[in-house]
Short mmCIF file of C-alpha atoms and ligand atoms in Angstrom, two decimals:
data_model
loop_
_atom_site.label_atom_id
_atom_site.label_comp_id
_atom_site.label_asym_id
_atom_site.label_seq_id
_atom_site.Cartn_x
_atom_site.Cartn_y
_atom_site.Cartn_z
CA MET J 16 69.88 75.79 -27.64
CA THR J 17 70.59 79.39 -27.20
CA ALA J 18 73.68 78.04 -24.88
CA LEU J 19 75.00 76.07 -27.89
CA ILE J 20 75.09 79.11 -30.14
CA GLU J 21 76.70 81.27 -27.16
CA THR J 22 79.32 78.25 -27.48
CA LEU J 23 79.29 78.25 -31.50
CA ILE J 24 80.07 82.01 -31.17
CA ASP J 25 82.72 81.32 -28.95
CA ILE J 26 84.58 78.95 -31.25
CA VAL J 27 84.19 80.77 -34.11
CA GLY J 28 83.03 84.56 -33.84
CA ALA J 29 79.89 85.79 -33.87
CA SER J 30 80.15 87.13 -37.35
CA HIS J 31 80.51 83.40 -38.56
CA VAL J 32 77.32 81.91 -36.97
CA LEU J 33 74.51 83.12 -39.34
CA GLN J 34 71.12 83.12 -37.92
CA GLY J 35 67.54 84.41 -38.97
CA ASN J 36 66.83 85.78 -42.35
CA ASP J 37 70.24 85.40 -44.37
CA LEU J 38 70.24 81.72 -44.37
CA GLN J 39 67.90 81.57 -47.65
CA ALA J 40 71.33 80.32 -49.97
CA TYR J 41 72.28 77.87 -47.52
CA GLU J 42 68.84 76.42 -46.75
CA GLU J 43 67.47 75.40 -50.29
CA ASP J 44 68.90 73.13 -52.46
CA TRP J 45 70.12 73.87 -56.05
CA ARG J 46 67.44 72.80 -58.13
CA GLN J 47 65.44 74.70 -55.92
CA ARG J 48 63.01 71.86 -54.77
CA GLN J 49 63.29 71.33 -51.38
CA ARG J 50 63.97 74.23 -48.51
CA GLY J 51 64.57 73.46 -44.83
CA LYS J 52 65.30 75.19 -41.79
CA ALA J 53 68.31 75.40 -39.55
CA LEU J 54 68.85 76.50 -36.20
CA CYS J 55 72.05 78.43 -37.53
CA VAL J 56 74.52 78.42 -39.99
CA VAL J 57 78.07 77.83 -38.77
CA ARG J 58 81.17 78.83 -40.51
CA PRO J 59 84.60 77.42 -38.98
CA GLY J 60 87.78 78.72 -40.36
CA SER J 61 90.27 75.87 -39.43
CA THR J 62 90.09 71.86 -38.50
CA GLN J 63 90.52 72.66 -35.23
CA GLU J 64 87.34 74.87 -35.23
CA VAL J 65 85.31 72.12 -37.00
CA ALA J 66 86.41 69.59 -34.29
CA ARG J 67 85.46 72.28 -31.60
CA VAL J 68 81.94 72.64 -33.28
CA VAL J 69 81.37 69.23 -33.79
CA LYS J 70 82.20 68.33 -30.09
CA ALA J 71 80.09 71.16 -29.07
CA CYS J 72 76.88 69.70 -31.06
CA ALA J 73 77.58 66.28 -30.03
CA ALA J 74 77.54 67.13 -26.53
CA ALA J 75 74.19 69.20 -26.60
CA ARG J 76 72.99 65.86 -29.30
CA VAL J 77 72.22 68.48 -31.96
CA ALA J 78 72.65 67.44 -35.67
CA ILE J 79 75.12 68.38 -37.89
CA VAL J 80 74.66 68.95 -42.12
CA PRO J 81 77.70 69.44 -43.92
CA GLN J 82 77.88 71.75 -46.89
CA GLY J 83 80.61 72.58 -49.16
CA GLY J 84 79.20 74.62 -52.38
CA ASN J 85 75.42 73.07 -52.03
CA THR J 86 75.68 72.54 -55.84
CA GLY J 87 74.71 68.72 -54.86
CA LEU J 88 71.69 67.12 -56.92
CA VAL J 89 70.14 65.02 -54.35
CA ALA J 90 69.42 67.68 -51.68
CA GLY J 91 71.57 66.23 -49.12
CA SER J 92 73.49 69.15 -48.00
CA ILE J 93 70.41 71.12 -46.82
CA PRO J 94 68.90 71.09 -43.22
CA ASP J 95 65.68 69.12 -42.54
CA GLU J 96 62.42 71.50 -42.05
CA SER J 97 62.67 70.92 -38.08
CA GLY J 98 64.84 74.20 -37.38
CA THR J 99 67.09 72.37 -35.17
CA GLN J 100 70.33 71.35 -37.25
CA VAL J 101 73.15 73.23 -37.23
CA LEU J 102 74.58 73.49 -40.94
CA MET J 103 78.20 73.53 -41.11
CA SER J 104 79.33 75.41 -44.61
CA LEU J 105 83.18 74.58 -45.04
CA ARG J 106 83.57 77.39 -47.59
CA ARG J 107 85.72 79.50 -45.52
CA MET J 108 88.51 76.62 -45.50
CA THR J 109 89.82 77.20 -48.94
CA ALA J 110 93.62 77.08 -48.54
CA VAL J 111 96.23 75.00 -50.30
CA ARG J 112 98.46 73.25 -47.55
CA GLY J 113 100.98 72.42 -50.06
CA LEU J 114 102.10 70.68 -53.47
CA ASP J 115 104.97 67.67 -53.78
CA PRO J 116 106.10 67.90 -57.36
CA VAL J 117 107.81 64.84 -56.92
CA ASN J 118 104.90 62.55 -55.23
CA GLN J 119 102.83 64.49 -57.71
CA THR J 120 100.43 65.54 -54.72
CA ILE J 121 98.37 68.35 -53.58
CA THR J 122 96.76 68.93 -50.08
CA VAL J 123 94.14 71.33 -49.93
CA GLU J 124 91.29 71.91 -47.40
CA ALA J 125 87.60 70.61 -47.81
CA GLY J 126 86.32 74.45 -49.12
CA CYS J 127 88.64 74.76 -51.77
CA VAL J 128 86.63 75.27 -55.05
CA LEU J 129 87.26 72.93 -57.32
CA GLN J 130 88.10 75.35 -60.09
CA SER J 131 90.35 77.14 -58.11
CA LEU J 132 92.13 73.31 -57.15
CA GLN J 133 92.65 72.93 -61.02
CA GLU J 134 94.28 76.27 -61.22
CA ALA J 135 96.67 75.63 -58.49
CA ALA J 136 97.41 72.59 -60.00
CA GLU J 137 97.99 74.27 -63.41
CA GLN J 138 100.09 77.28 -62.02
CA ALA J 139 102.46 74.30 -60.82
CA GLY J 140 102.53 72.56 -64.28
CA PHE J 141 100.09 69.91 -63.30
CA LEU J 142 96.39 68.34 -64.08
CA PHE J 143 93.82 68.01 -61.34
CA PRO J 144 91.51 66.14 -63.72
CA LEU J 145 88.01 66.16 -61.78
CA SER J 146 86.04 68.32 -64.04
CA LEU J 147 82.18 68.89 -63.77
CA GLY J 148 79.45 71.69 -65.00
CA ALA J 149 79.77 72.98 -61.20
CA GLU J 150 83.02 73.24 -60.97
CA GLY J 151 83.22 76.86 -60.18
CA SER J 152 81.31 76.64 -57.15
CA CYS J 153 81.28 73.10 -55.70
CA THR J 154 84.30 72.33 -53.17
CA ILE J 155 86.54 69.21 -52.98
CA GLY J 156 85.13 68.28 -49.69
CA GLY J 157 81.56 68.00 -51.23
CA ASN J 158 83.17 66.16 -54.36
CA LEU J 159 84.77 63.62 -52.11
CA ALA J 160 81.96 63.31 -49.74
CA THR J 161 79.77 62.13 -52.90
CA ASN J 162 82.58 60.50 -54.82
CA ALA J 163 81.83 62.96 -57.47
CA GLY J 164 82.44 61.76 -61.29
CA GLY J 165 82.26 64.43 -64.36
CA THR J 166 83.64 63.97 -67.56
CA GLN J 167 87.26 62.56 -67.25
CA VAL J 168 86.16 59.46 -65.41
CA LEU J 169 87.06 57.68 -68.33
CA ARG J 170 90.36 58.31 -68.16
CA TYR J 171 91.29 59.09 -64.46
CA GLY J 172 88.74 57.79 -62.51
CA ASN J 173 86.24 58.99 -60.16
CA ALA J 174 87.19 61.49 -56.96
CA ARG J 175 87.69 58.37 -55.18
CA GLU J 176 90.49 57.06 -57.50
CA LEU J 177 92.22 60.67 -57.36
CA CYS J 178 91.90 60.75 -53.42
CA LEU J 179 95.46 59.67 -51.64
CA GLY J 180 94.13 60.86 -48.23
CA LEU J 181 91.87 62.65 -45.95
CA GLU J 182 91.87 64.43 -42.51
CA VAL J 183 88.54 63.99 -40.90
CA VAL J 184 86.85 65.27 -37.97
CA THR J 185 84.60 62.18 -36.34
CA PRO J 186 81.05 62.54 -35.02
CA GLN J 187 82.58 62.71 -31.64
CA GLY J 188 85.10 65.57 -32.51
CA ASP J 189 88.10 63.63 -33.09
CA LEU J 190 90.81 64.40 -35.58
CA TRP J 191 91.84 61.46 -37.94
CA ASP J 192 94.52 62.50 -39.76
CA GLY J 193 95.05 60.36 -42.85
CA LEU J 194 96.83 62.77 -45.14
CA ALA J 195 99.96 60.83 -45.86
CA GLY J 196 100.13 60.73 -49.35
CA LEU J 197 100.64 57.33 -49.97
CA ARG J 198 100.14 55.12 -53.19
CA LYS J 199 100.15 51.79 -51.28
CA ASP J 200 99.26 50.98 -47.98
CA ASN J 201 97.33 47.83 -46.80
CA THR J 202 97.32 48.46 -43.31
CA GLY J 203 93.72 47.19 -42.33
CA TYR J 204 90.37 48.60 -43.05
CA ASP J 205 90.81 51.37 -45.74
CA LEU J 206 89.08 54.55 -44.05
CA ARG J 207 90.01 56.66 -46.60
CA ASP J 208 87.50 54.80 -49.03
CA LEU J 209 84.91 54.65 -46.25
CA PHE J 210 84.38 58.31 -46.00
CA VAL J 211 84.58 59.58 -49.62
CA GLY J 212 80.98 59.07 -50.82
CA SER J 213 79.53 58.88 -47.15
CA GLU J 214 77.56 62.15 -48.00
CA GLY J 215 78.26 63.93 -44.43
CA THR J 216 77.07 60.98 -42.37
CA LEU J 217 80.29 59.90 -41.27
CA GLY J 218 82.19 63.04 -40.38
CA VAL J 219 83.40 66.17 -41.57
CA ILE J 220 86.00 66.15 -44.40
CA THR J 221 88.58 69.13 -43.35
CA ALA J 222 91.13 68.50 -46.12
CA ALA J 223 92.42 66.07 -48.59
CA THR J 224 95.59 64.93 -50.43
CA LEU J 225 94.97 64.45 -54.46
CA LYS J 226 96.97 63.07 -57.15
CA LEU J 227 98.31 65.42 -59.76
CA TYR J 228 99.00 64.25 -63.22
CA PRO J 229 101.36 66.10 -65.87
CA LYS J 230 99.32 68.14 -68.15
CA PRO J 231 98.93 66.86 -71.33
CA VAL J 232 100.75 68.79 -74.33
CA ALA J 233 97.75 69.30 -76.20
CA GLN J 234 94.12 68.45 -76.07
CA LEU J 235 91.62 68.42 -79.09
CA THR J 236 88.13 68.15 -78.87
CA ALA J 237 85.65 66.85 -81.64
CA TRP J 238 81.57 66.71 -82.01
CA ALA J 239 79.86 64.35 -84.14
CA ALA J 240 76.76 63.22 -84.92
CA LEU J 241 74.92 59.90 -84.99
CA ALA J 242 72.24 58.20 -85.76
CA SER J 243 71.83 55.76 -82.41
CA LEU J 244 73.18 55.22 -79.52
CA GLU J 245 74.58 51.85 -80.80
CA ASP J 246 76.47 53.81 -82.96
CA ALA J 247 77.51 55.83 -80.09
CA ASN J 248 78.70 52.79 -78.60
CA ARG J 249 80.43 51.57 -81.71
CA LEU J 250 82.33 55.20 -81.82
CA LEU J 251 83.63 54.74 -78.35
CA GLY J 252 84.85 51.16 -78.85
CA LEU J 253 86.62 52.31 -82.44
CA ALA J 254 88.15 55.64 -80.16
CA GLN J 255 89.32 53.21 -77.06
CA ARG J 256 91.28 50.58 -79.70
CA GLN J 257 92.63 53.67 -81.74
CA LEU J 258 93.46 56.27 -79.18
CA GLY J 259 93.78 54.29 -76.08
CA ALA J 260 94.42 55.81 -72.71
CA SER J 261 94.80 59.19 -74.70
CA LEU J 262 90.61 59.44 -74.83
CA THR J 263 90.18 61.42 -71.99
CA GLY J 264 86.34 62.58 -72.77
CA PHE J 265 83.35 60.82 -74.44
CA GLU J 266 80.04 62.56 -73.70
CA VAL J 267 76.51 61.79 -75.10
CA MET J 268 73.56 64.39 -75.89
CA ASN J 269 70.36 63.52 -77.24
CA ARG J 270 68.62 65.92 -79.61
CA GLN J 271 66.37 67.01 -76.76
CA ALA J 272 68.68 67.88 -74.46
CA LEU J 273 70.65 69.72 -77.05
CA GLN J 274 67.40 71.33 -78.11
CA LEU J 275 66.82 72.61 -74.74
CA VAL J 276 70.41 74.40 -74.82
CA ASP J 277 69.54 75.82 -78.11
CA LYS J 278 66.04 77.16 -76.82
CA HIS J 279 67.38 78.71 -73.62
CA PHE J 280 71.19 79.82 -74.60
CA PRO J 281 70.67 80.51 -78.33
CA HIS J 282 73.41 82.28 -78.45
CA LEU J 283 76.14 78.97 -78.07
CA ARG J 284 74.80 77.94 -81.30
CA VAL J 285 74.38 74.20 -81.13
CA PRO J 286 75.74 72.17 -84.04
CA MET J 287 74.50 69.44 -85.75
CA TRP J 288 71.19 68.68 -83.04
CA GLN J 289 68.17 69.62 -85.95
CA GLU J 290 69.04 66.91 -88.16
CA ASN J 291 70.84 64.18 -85.64
CA ASP J 292 69.55 61.97 -82.60
CA TRP J 293 72.65 61.90 -80.95
CA CYS J 294 75.99 63.61 -80.56
CA VAL J 295 78.85 62.79 -79.00
CA LEU J 296 81.48 65.00 -77.73
CA LEU J 297 85.08 63.73 -77.57
CA GLU J 298 88.29 64.71 -75.96
CA LEU J 299 91.45 63.39 -77.04
CA SER J 300 94.55 64.33 -74.63
CA ASP J 301 98.24 63.64 -76.11
CA ASN J 302 101.68 63.78 -74.88
CA GLU J 303 103.49 64.08 -77.96
CA SER J 304 101.90 67.70 -80.03
CA GLU J 305 99.15 69.38 -81.08
CA ILE J 306 99.59 68.15 -85.02
CA HIS J 307 100.01 64.39 -83.38
CA ALA J 308 96.68 64.77 -81.76
CA ARG J 309 94.84 66.29 -84.61
CA GLY J 310 96.07 63.64 -86.89
CA LEU J 311 94.72 60.94 -84.31
CA LEU J 312 91.71 62.38 -84.01
CA GLU J 313 91.15 63.07 -87.61
CA SER J 314 92.14 59.20 -88.90
CA LEU J 315 89.48 58.53 -86.06
CA LEU J 316 86.68 60.37 -87.36
CA GLU J 317 87.01 59.78 -91.21
CA GLY J 318 87.16 56.01 -90.74
CA ALA J 319 83.79 56.42 -88.44
CA LEU J 320 82.56 58.68 -91.26
CA GLN J 321 83.23 55.98 -94.01
CA ASP J 322 81.75 53.03 -92.08
CA GLU J 323 79.02 55.34 -91.53
CA VAL J 324 79.04 55.17 -87.73
CA VAL J 325 79.10 59.05 -87.64
CA ALA J 326 76.89 61.07 -89.94
CA ASP J 327 78.74 64.05 -89.11
CA ALA J 328 81.77 65.55 -87.28
CA ILE J 329 84.00 68.50 -86.50
CA VAL J 330 86.94 68.79 -84.87
CA ALA J 331 87.48 72.06 -82.68
CA GLU J 332 90.18 74.39 -84.40
CA SER J 333 90.79 76.24 -81.56
CA LEU J 334 91.07 76.19 -77.72
CA LYS J 335 88.08 78.91 -77.74
CA GLN J 336 85.95 76.50 -80.11
CA ALA J 337 86.81 73.67 -77.84
CA HIS J 338 85.73 75.29 -74.80
CA ASP J 339 82.50 76.86 -76.61
CA LEU J 340 81.56 72.94 -77.46
CA TRP J 341 82.01 71.99 -73.76
CA HIS J 342 80.09 75.29 -72.78
CA ILE J 343 76.97 73.66 -74.60
CA ARG J 344 77.69 70.30 -72.98
CA GLU J 345 77.93 71.77 -69.77
CA SER J 346 74.92 73.96 -70.24
CA ILE J 347 72.06 71.25 -70.34
CA THR J 348 71.58 70.80 -66.62
CA LEU J 349 70.79 74.80 -66.61
CA ALA J 350 68.64 74.56 -69.85
CA GLN J 351 66.80 71.53 -68.02
CA THR J 352 66.14 73.74 -64.68
CA GLN J 353 64.98 76.61 -66.74
CA GLU J 354 62.38 74.47 -68.42
CA GLY J 355 60.94 73.74 -65.35
CA HIS J 356 61.00 70.96 -62.84
CA ASN J 357 61.93 67.57 -64.30
CA VAL J 358 62.59 64.03 -62.97
CA LYS J 359 66.14 63.19 -62.80
CA HIS J 360 67.87 59.90 -63.11
CA ASP J 361 71.67 59.11 -62.59
CA ILE J 362 72.35 55.82 -63.63
CA SER J 363 74.87 53.35 -64.97
CA ILE J 364 74.37 50.42 -66.86
CA PRO J 365 77.31 48.16 -68.17
CA VAL J 366 78.08 49.97 -71.48
CA SER J 367 76.97 47.54 -73.46
CA GLY J 368 73.24 47.44 -72.08
CA ILE J 369 72.88 51.29 -72.54
CA PRO J 370 71.00 51.04 -75.96
CA ALA J 371 68.68 48.19 -74.64
CA PHE J 372 67.93 50.13 -71.48
CA VAL J 373 67.10 53.23 -73.20
CA ARG J 374 64.93 51.52 -75.92
CA ALA J 375 62.80 49.77 -72.96
CA ALA J 376 62.54 52.41 -70.72
CA ASP J 377 61.50 55.05 -73.54
CA ALA J 378 58.64 52.57 -74.75
CA ALA J 379 57.16 52.03 -70.84
CA LEU J 380 57.34 55.35 -70.15
CA ARG J 381 55.66 56.46 -73.59
CA ALA J 382 53.03 54.12 -72.78
CA ALA J 383 52.47 55.58 -69.51
CA LEU J 384 52.67 58.91 -69.80
CA PRO J 385 52.13 60.07 -73.38
CA GLY J 386 54.05 63.44 -74.59
CA ILE J 387 56.68 63.18 -71.77
CA ARG J 388 59.92 64.53 -73.28
CA PHE J 389 63.52 62.63 -72.94
CA VAL J 390 66.13 65.00 -71.86
CA ASN J 391 68.96 62.52 -72.03
CA PHE J 392 72.89 62.84 -72.04
CA GLY J 393 76.07 62.07 -70.08
CA HIS J 394 78.94 60.13 -69.46
CA LEU J 395 78.79 57.28 -72.00
CA GLY J 396 82.45 56.28 -71.77
CA ASP J 397 81.87 55.47 -68.31
CA GLY J 398 78.03 53.58 -68.68
CA ASN J 399 76.44 56.72 -66.93
CA LEU J 400 73.56 58.19 -68.31
CA HIS J 401 71.31 60.94 -67.05
CA TYR J 402 68.05 59.52 -67.73
CA ASN J 403 66.11 62.52 -67.20
CA ILE J 404 62.01 63.16 -68.06
CA GLN J 405 60.83 66.68 -68.64
CA ALA J 406 56.97 67.10 -68.53
CA PRO J 407 54.95 67.13 -71.75
CA GLU J 408 54.52 70.69 -73.55
CA PRO J 409 52.37 72.74 -72.79
CA SER J 410 52.13 71.76 -69.02
CA ASP J 411 52.88 73.13 -65.41
CA ALA J 412 55.90 71.38 -64.68
CA SER J 413 55.91 71.33 -60.99
CA ALA J 414 52.38 70.24 -61.25
CA PHE J 415 53.71 67.25 -63.58
CA VAL J 416 56.67 66.29 -61.29
CA ARG J 417 54.96 66.30 -58.20
CA ALA J 418 51.81 64.15 -59.80
CA HIS J 419 54.23 61.55 -61.62
CA GLU J 420 57.50 61.58 -60.30
CA ASP J 421 57.22 58.66 -57.97
CA GLN J 422 55.42 56.39 -61.28
CA ILE J 423 58.36 57.29 -63.29
CA SER J 424 61.12 56.78 -60.79
CA ALA J 425 59.83 53.34 -60.16
CA ILE J 426 59.49 52.54 -63.93
CA VAL J 427 63.00 53.80 -64.81
CA TYR J 428 64.73 51.94 -61.46
CA ASP J 429 62.84 48.82 -62.34
CA MET J 430 64.28 48.77 -65.39
CA VAL J 431 67.60 49.65 -64.40
CA SER J 432 67.55 46.90 -61.71
CA LYS J 433 66.56 44.57 -64.59
CA HIS J 434 70.00 45.70 -66.62
CA GLN J 435 72.06 44.92 -63.46
CA GLY J 436 72.60 49.09 -63.20
CA SER J 437 73.07 51.50 -60.20
CA ILE J 438 70.32 53.81 -59.29
CA SER J 439 73.19 56.41 -58.63
CA ALA J 440 76.30 56.62 -60.86
CA GLU J 441 77.62 59.95 -59.33
CA HIS J 442 75.79 62.41 -57.56
CA GLY J 443 74.93 60.10 -54.82
CA VAL J 444 71.85 59.42 -52.50
CA GLY J 445 71.00 62.17 -50.53
CA GLU J 446 67.51 62.85 -49.49
CA LEU J 447 65.87 62.06 -52.72
CA LYS J 448 66.94 58.62 -53.27
CA ARG J 449 67.24 56.99 -50.10
CA HIS J 450 64.19 55.45 -49.98
CA LYS J 451 65.08 53.99 -53.49
CA LEU J 452 67.92 52.80 -51.83
CA ALA J 453 66.40 50.67 -49.32
CA GLU J 454 64.34 49.18 -52.24
CA HIS J 455 67.09 48.71 -54.58
CA LYS J 456 70.33 47.87 -52.24
CA SER J 457 70.37 44.13 -51.26
CA PRO J 458 69.19 43.52 -47.49
CA VAL J 459 73.01 42.16 -46.59
CA ALA J 460 74.56 45.51 -48.12
CA LEU J 461 71.98 47.84 -46.46
CA GLN J 462 72.53 45.87 -43.17
CA LEU J 463 76.15 46.22 -43.54
CA MET J 464 75.88 50.06 -44.20
CA ARG J 465 73.85 50.65 -41.15
CA SER J 466 76.44 48.75 -38.97
CA ILE J 467 78.80 51.08 -39.96
CA LYS J 468 76.86 54.05 -39.80
CA SER J 469 75.88 53.28 -36.31
CA ALA J 470 79.44 52.08 -35.05
CA ILE J 471 80.96 55.30 -35.95
CA ASP J 472 77.86 57.65 -35.39
CA PRO J 473 76.10 56.03 -32.40
CA LEU J 474 74.54 59.19 -31.79
CA ASN J 475 73.13 59.56 -35.22
CA THR J 476 74.10 63.12 -35.21
CA MET J 477 76.21 63.62 -38.69
CA ASN J 478 73.61 64.30 -41.47
CA PRO J 479 70.84 62.04 -40.09
CA GLY J 480 67.98 61.50 -42.24
CA ARG J 481 70.36 61.19 -45.60
CA LEU J 482 71.59 58.16 -47.23
CA LEU J 483 69.90 55.64 -45.18
CA VAL J 484 66.49 55.07 -43.75
CA ALA J 485 65.70 53.16 -40.52
CA PRO J 486 64.80 49.47 -41.25
CA ASN J 487 60.95 48.96 -41.02
P1 FAD O 505 77.30 70.01 -51.05
O1 FAD O 505 76.20 70.20 -52.19
O2 FAD O 505 77.20 70.89 -50.46
O3 FAD O 505 77.20 68.62 -50.58
C1 FAD O 505 77.24 67.56 -51.28
C2 FAD O 505 76.84 66.08 -49.90
O4 FAD O 505 78.48 66.13 -49.50
C3 FAD O 505 76.33 66.65 -49.10
O5 FAD O 505 75.66 64.94 -48.57
C4 FAD O 505 76.76 66.84 -47.69
O6 FAD O 505 76.19 67.04 -46.37
C5 FAD O 505 78.18 66.61 -48.24
N1 FAD O 505 79.27 67.45 -47.66
C6 FAD O 505 79.82 68.55 -48.56
N2 FAD O 505 81.12 69.16 -47.72
C7 FAD O 505 81.58 68.15 -46.72
C8 FAD O 505 82.54 67.61 -45.98
N3 FAD O 505 83.51 69.00 -46.00
N4 FAD O 505 82.31 66.75 -44.97
C9 FAD O 505 81.58 65.89 -45.12
N5 FAD O 505 80.18 66.28 -46.21
C10 FAD O 505 80.58 66.94 -47.42
N6 FAD O 505 78.14 65.27 -59.93
C11 FAD O 505 78.81 64.60 -60.59
O7 FAD O 505 79.44 63.85 -59.93
N7 FAD O 505 79.18 64.65 -62.08
C12 FAD O 505 78.97 65.99 -62.84
O8 FAD O 505 79.12 65.79 -64.11
C13 FAD O 505 78.18 66.80 -62.04
N8 FAD O 505 78.05 68.09 -62.96
C14 FAD O 505 77.08 68.99 -62.27
C15 FAD O 505 76.82 70.07 -62.76
C16 FAD O 505 76.22 71.21 -62.24
C17 FAD O 505 75.43 72.39 -62.70
C18 FAD O 505 75.51 70.70 -61.02
C19 FAD O 505 74.74 71.71 -60.35
C20 FAD O 505 75.78 69.62 -60.17
C21 FAD O 505 76.60 68.74 -60.85
N9 FAD O 505 77.16 67.83 -60.18
C22 FAD O 505 77.88 66.65 -60.67
C23 FAD O 505 76.92 67.42 -58.50
C24 FAD O 505 77.83 67.18 -57.50
O9 FAD O 505 77.44 66.20 -56.82
C25 FAD O 505 78.10 68.52 -57.30
O10 FAD O 505 78.70 69.30 -57.94
C26 FAD O 505 79.75 68.41 -56.29
O11 FAD O 505 80.55 67.38 -56.43
C27 FAD O 505 79.22 68.60 -54.64
O12 FAD O 505 80.33 69.62 -54.25
P2 FAD O 505 79.40 70.42 -53.25
O13 FAD O 505 80.47 70.93 -52.77
O14 FAD O 505 78.64 71.66 -53.79
O15 FAD O 505 78.83 69.79 -52.05
C1 MLT O 506 76.26 66.59 -65.88
O1 MLT O 506 77.04 65.19 -66.33
O2 MLT O 506 76.17 67.54 -66.47
C2 MLT O 506 76.05 66.36 -64.01
O3 MLT O 506 75.87 65.18 -63.71
C3 MLT O 506 74.70 67.30 -64.23
C4 MLT O 506 73.38 66.67 -64.24
O4 MLT O 506 73.23 65.19 -64.36
O5 MLT O 506 72.56 67.34 -64.74
ZN1 ZN O 507 76.85 63.62 -65.14
#
C-alpha cells in the first residue's frame, strides 16, 4: 500500500494525496447516516492524471470510489469501512473547455459544480436547465453518474437527455473520448448512455458535452393550494393543455413537508400550508414576454379556482418572490434532516397512479406503525414522489429508523411494485438500495447488468459493492 501511495504522490503531487485525519468530509455521506474509511483521498487535476491513477490502482488491485460533491442520497460516493479503497475526488477538475453557440453545447470537466455550469451558460445567453437543491455543491460528473433529475425534467429531461457526449477513463485506465456533440449517432451500442447512471461502477467520467437551450424571455412562478393529489393531477392536466411546452416545473409538497420548513426555517414564511393538505409550485417559461406569460398563468389559475381544482393561488410578483418560493421547496430536504434521521423513498409511478399509491401506502403504514409522519413532496409532473417517513413525535429519530427502516421500506417498495413503479426515480441505487434492487428488478435485467459490469470491470475495482450485489 505504501508503494501505491508513493506512486499516487508521484502522479498528482503530495498536497493532493490526503491521508489521516483530514478525510472526514469525504468519508461521511450527506445524510450523515454512513461513514467509511479510505486508504487515502486522491485529487487529480487533469484527465491524464485520472488515467494514471486508475492504472496504478488497477495494477495494485485496489478499488476506487469516484466522488464529486458528495451530495448523493444513497451512500454511493463514500468508501466502505475496510480502509483499503482509494477515494478519487474530481473536485479539482472544474474547467469549462469550450462553448459552441451554434451547436448549442458546452463542454466541461466532471468536477465543475452544477451552479458554475449554469452561470457559464447564462453568461453566454443560454440556459443549462438541470436544476436541483444541491446545485451549489454537486458536480456535473456526479449528476451524470446518477442520472440526476431535479425540477425541470418535465420540459428538458433528466441529466441523460441533456448529455451529448462523455470522456471516460475505463477501469483499466484507458481513455474513451466520446465528447463529440452529436445529436445523431447510430454507430452501435450507446456507450454514453451506459456510463450515464452507472454510479461510478464502470469508469470515471472526466468531462461531458451538454445541451444548451436559448434562455427563456420570461419565467414566472406560481404557488397554489389544493385539497388532494387528485386535484394536483387535474391542475397538471390543465397546465399541460393550456401551457404546453412552456410548463417547465410542477412540484408538489404536502402539509407535513411544509410544516417542517416552517418549523426549522420560520423566516422563509411558507404560504398557505396550515389550511391545505397540498401545495403546488408551477413554473412557466415563455419566449414572448412577461406580460404574455403572466396572462397565461393567471388565466390557468383563475379557471382552476373557478372549477374548485385549487383552493388558493398566487403568482410571484417579482424575481425575488419567485426565488423565495423556490427556496421553500428546495429547503424541505434540509428541514427533514434537521428534524432527525428519516426513511427516504425516491419512487416513480405513472402519474395517474400516484393518488391511489399514496392512499394505499399511507393506510398500510399507519396500520403497521401508528403515529408516523408522512413527508411527501417531489416532481409530480414526472410521476416522481419523495415518499418519506419521519418518526412519530416525540421519539428518538435515529433509534426509530434503525428499528423500523426495513419494515417501512418493504411496505413501500411492495406497493411501488404493485403500481408498476420504480424504487429509484432519480437518486440512484448506491449502497443504500442495492439489496432492494436485487429484490425488485427482474432476474434477467439483473443478469444483463452483471454481465455488463464484469465485461467492463472484470477486476471489480470501480466502486465495488455499489448498485449491484453478487448473486446468491
Ligand atoms: P456524489 O455524491 O459525489 O456521487 C454520486 C455518485 O456518482 C457516486 O456513486 C459516485 O461514485 C459517482 N460519481 C461522482 N462523480 C463521478 C465521476 N466523475 N465519474 C464517475 N462516477 C462519479 N438528485 C436528483 O436527482 N434530483 C434532485 O432534485 C436532487 N436534489 C437534491 C437536493 C439536496 C439538498 C441533496 C443533498 C441532494 C439532491 N439530489 C438530487 C441527489 C443527487 O444525486 C446529487 O445531488 C447529485 O446528482 C450528485 O452529484 P455529486 O457531485 O454530489 O455526486
Ligand atoms: C428533491 O427533490 O428535493 C431531492 O430529490 C432531494 C430529496 O429527495 O430529499
Ligand atoms: Zn427530487
